[in-house]
PDB file of C-alpha atoms in Angstrom:
ATOM      1  CA  MET A  19     -34.227  -3.262 -38.879  1.00 57.00           C
ATOM      2  CA  GLU A  20     -31.638  -3.619 -41.591  1.00 62.00           C
ATOM      3  CA  THR A  21     -29.982  -0.356 -43.138  1.00 61.00           C
ATOM      4  CA  PRO A  22     -31.116  -0.007 -46.901  1.00 63.00           C
ATOM      5  CA  VAL A  23     -28.658  -1.025 -49.542  1.00 59.00           C
ATOM      6  CA  ARG A  24     -26.941   1.957 -51.265  1.00 63.00           C
ATOM      7  CA  TRP A  25     -25.585   1.421 -54.671  1.00 58.00           C
ATOM      8  CA  THR A  26     -22.609   3.565 -56.064  1.00 58.00           C
ATOM      9  CA  SER A  27     -22.342   4.546 -59.459  1.00 61.00           C
ATOM     10  CA  ALA A  28     -19.882   1.636 -60.290  1.00 60.00           C
ATOM     11  CA  GLY A  29     -22.794  -0.681 -59.423  1.00 58.00           C
ATOM     12  CA  THR A  30     -21.441  -2.045 -56.037  1.00 60.00           C
ATOM     13  CA  THR A  31     -22.985  -1.556 -52.785  1.00 64.00           C
ATOM     14  CA  ALA A  32     -21.574   0.823 -50.002  1.00 64.00           C
ATOM     15  CA  ARG A  33     -21.491  -2.226 -47.733  1.00 68.00           C
ATOM     16  CA  ALA A  34     -19.176  -4.119 -49.986  1.00 67.00           C
ATOM     17  CA  VAL A  35     -16.829  -0.957 -50.573  1.00 64.00           C
ATOM     18  CA  THR A  36     -16.670  -0.683 -46.769  1.00 69.00           C
ATOM     19  CA  SER A  37     -15.884  -4.162 -46.067  1.00 68.00           C
ATOM     20  CA  ALA A  38     -13.008  -4.230 -48.957  1.00 66.00           C
ATOM     21  CA  VAL A  39     -11.585  -1.068 -47.452  1.00 62.00           C
ATOM     22  CA  THR A  40     -11.630  -2.565 -43.834  1.00 67.00           C
ATOM     23  CA  ALA A  41      -9.832  -5.646 -45.188  1.00 65.00           C
ATOM     24  CA  THR A  42      -7.138  -3.653 -46.879  1.00 66.00           C
ATOM     25  CA  ASP A  43      -6.676  -1.543 -43.843  1.00 63.00           C
ATOM     26  CA  ARG A  44      -6.026  -4.614 -41.725  1.00 64.00           C
ATOM     27  CA  ALA A  45      -3.740  -6.054 -44.364  1.00 62.00           C
ATOM     28  CA  LEU A  46      -1.537  -2.815 -44.326  1.00 64.00           C
ATOM     29  CA  GLN A  47      -1.428  -2.581 -40.472  1.00 64.00           C
ATOM     30  CA  PRO A  48       1.994  -4.072 -39.253  1.00 66.00           C
ATOM     31  CA  ALA A  49       1.933  -7.152 -37.089  1.00 67.00           C
ATOM     32  CA  ILE A  50       1.851  -6.175 -33.214  1.00 70.00           C
ATOM     33  CA  ASP A  51       4.690  -8.018 -31.067  1.00 73.00           C
ATOM     34  CA  ASP A  52       3.161  -8.234 -27.625  1.00 77.00           C
ATOM     35  CA  GLU A  53       6.533  -8.403 -26.089  1.00 80.00           C
ATOM     36  CA  GLU A  54       7.715  -5.065 -27.696  1.00 80.00           C
ATOM     37  CA  ILE A  55       4.593  -3.501 -26.351  1.00 79.00           C
ATOM     38  CA  ALA A  56       5.330  -4.926 -22.745  1.00 79.00           C
ATOM     39  CA  ALA A  57       8.913  -3.931 -22.874  1.00 78.00           C
ATOM     40  CA  ALA A  58       7.908  -0.371 -23.928  1.00 76.00           C
ATOM     41  CA  ASP A  59       5.241  -0.177 -21.138  1.00 75.00           C
ATOM     42  CA  ALA A  60       8.223  -0.796 -18.656  1.00 74.00           C
ATOM     43  CA  PHE A  61       9.907   2.537 -19.493  1.00 74.00           C
ATOM     44  CA  ASP A  62       8.923   5.717 -18.029  1.00 71.00           C
ATOM     45  CA  LEU A  63       9.482   8.783 -20.438  1.00 74.00           C
ATOM     46  CA  PRO A  64      10.974  11.850 -19.020  1.00 79.00           C
ATOM     47  CA  GLY A  65       8.060  14.476 -18.190  1.00 80.00           C
ATOM     48  CA  ALA A  66       5.593  11.620 -18.298  1.00 76.00           C
ATOM     49  CA  ASP A  67       2.414  12.417 -16.251  1.00 81.00           C
ATOM     50  CA  LEU A  68       2.497   9.815 -13.500  1.00 77.00           C
ATOM     51  CA  SER A  69      -0.064  11.495 -11.457  1.00 82.00           C
ATOM     52  CA  GLY A  70      -2.361   8.326 -11.644  1.00 84.00           C
ATOM     53  CA  GLU A  71       0.365   5.937 -10.696  1.00 82.00           C
ATOM     54  CA  GLU A  72       0.450   4.352  -7.300  1.00 87.00           C
ATOM     55  CA  VAL A  73       4.006   3.776  -5.822  1.00 84.00           C
ATOM     56  CA  ALA A  74       4.558   1.133  -3.282  1.00 89.00           C
ATOM     57  CA  VAL A  75       7.490   1.856  -0.579  1.00 90.00           C
ATOM     58  CA  GLN A  76       8.120   0.062   2.294  1.00 92.00           C
ATOM     59  CA  ILE A  77       8.696   2.521   4.957  1.00 89.00           C
ATOM     60  CA  LEU A  78      11.244   1.466   7.804  1.00 89.00           C
ATOM     61  CA  PRO A  79      11.591   3.075  11.170  1.00 90.00           C
ATOM     62  CA  ALA A  80      14.915   5.157  11.935  1.00 86.00           C
ATOM     63  CA  GLN A  81      17.803   2.799  12.684  1.00 93.00           C
ATOM     64  CA  ALA A  82      20.070   3.416  15.652  1.00 94.00           C
ATOM     65  CA  ASP A  83      22.928   4.598  13.494  1.00 95.00           C
ATOM     66  CA  GLU A  84      20.794   7.245  11.732  1.00 95.00           C
ATOM     67  CA  PHE A  85      19.582  10.695  12.129  1.00 94.00           C
ATOM     68  CA  THR A  86      17.343  13.232  10.360  1.00 94.00           C
ATOM     69  CA  CYS A  87      18.996  16.385   9.219  1.00 95.00           C
ATOM     70  CA  ALA A  88      17.046  19.441  10.585  1.00 94.00           C
ATOM     71  CA  SER A  89      17.927  21.425   7.408  1.00 94.00           C
ATOM     72  CA  CYS A  90      17.411  19.145   4.486  1.00 95.00           C
ATOM     73  CA  PHE A  91      15.315  16.562   6.435  1.00 95.00           C
ATOM     74  CA  LEU A  92      17.241  13.548   4.729  1.00 95.00           C
ATOM     75  CA  VAL A  93      17.999  10.497   6.809  1.00 94.00           C
ATOM     76  CA  ARG A  94      21.728  10.219   7.102  1.00 95.00           C
ATOM     77  CA  HIS A  95      24.197   7.946   8.890  1.00 95.00           C
ATOM     78  CA  ARG A  96      25.511   9.238  12.202  1.00 95.00           C
ATOM     79  CA  SER A  97      29.243   9.676  10.653  1.00 95.00           C
ATOM     80  CA  GLN A  98      27.531  12.640   8.706  1.00 94.00           C
ATOM     81  CA  ILE A  99      26.699  14.812  11.638  1.00 94.00           C
ATOM     82  CA  ALA A 100      28.531  17.900  11.380  1.00 94.00           C
ATOM     83  CA  LEU A 101      26.665  20.213  14.078  1.00 92.00           C
ATOM     84  CA  GLU A 102      24.437  19.832  16.798  1.00 91.00           C
ATOM     85  CA  ASN A 103      22.700  22.667  18.564  1.00 89.00           C
ATOM     86  CA  ASP A 104      20.411  21.693  21.681  1.00 91.00           C
ATOM     87  CA  GLY A 105      19.752  18.258  20.115  1.00 89.00           C
ATOM     88  CA  VAL A 106      19.050  19.453  16.683  1.00 93.00           C
ATOM     89  CA  LEU A 107      21.293  17.759  14.136  1.00 94.00           C
ATOM     90  CA  HIS A 108      22.649  18.995  10.891  1.00 95.00           C
ATOM     91  CA  CYS A 109      24.608  16.930   8.111  1.00 95.00           C
ATOM     92  CA  VAL A 110      27.819  17.843   6.538  1.00 95.00           C
ATOM     93  CA  ASP A 111      26.081  18.927   3.356  1.00 94.00           C
ATOM     94  CA  CYS A 112      23.980  21.495   5.152  1.00 92.00           C
ATOM     95  CA  ARG A 113      26.697  22.702   7.527  1.00 83.00           C
ATOM     96  CA  GLY A 114      27.562  25.855   5.231  1.00 59.00           C
TER      97      GLY A 114
END
């Protein structure tokens, strides 16, 4: 069922006014550059909520020349060993 035609005080229909306003709005909108949108999407703003994002990281096993610090739990090169107590290794940054 078609909506009834409403007339304005100037003698034009509401439908004609609505279509004229919509056409004017489209004409006033700036042209959207898809390349700019794609470039802007590539940047993460500081403080942005990234909880819905998935991160793909390749996990590598520990290498022969690496150790995991027992204090900071970072994987370090063996040249960074500062302290060893009963097989527990600590890096030079955590020594103090």
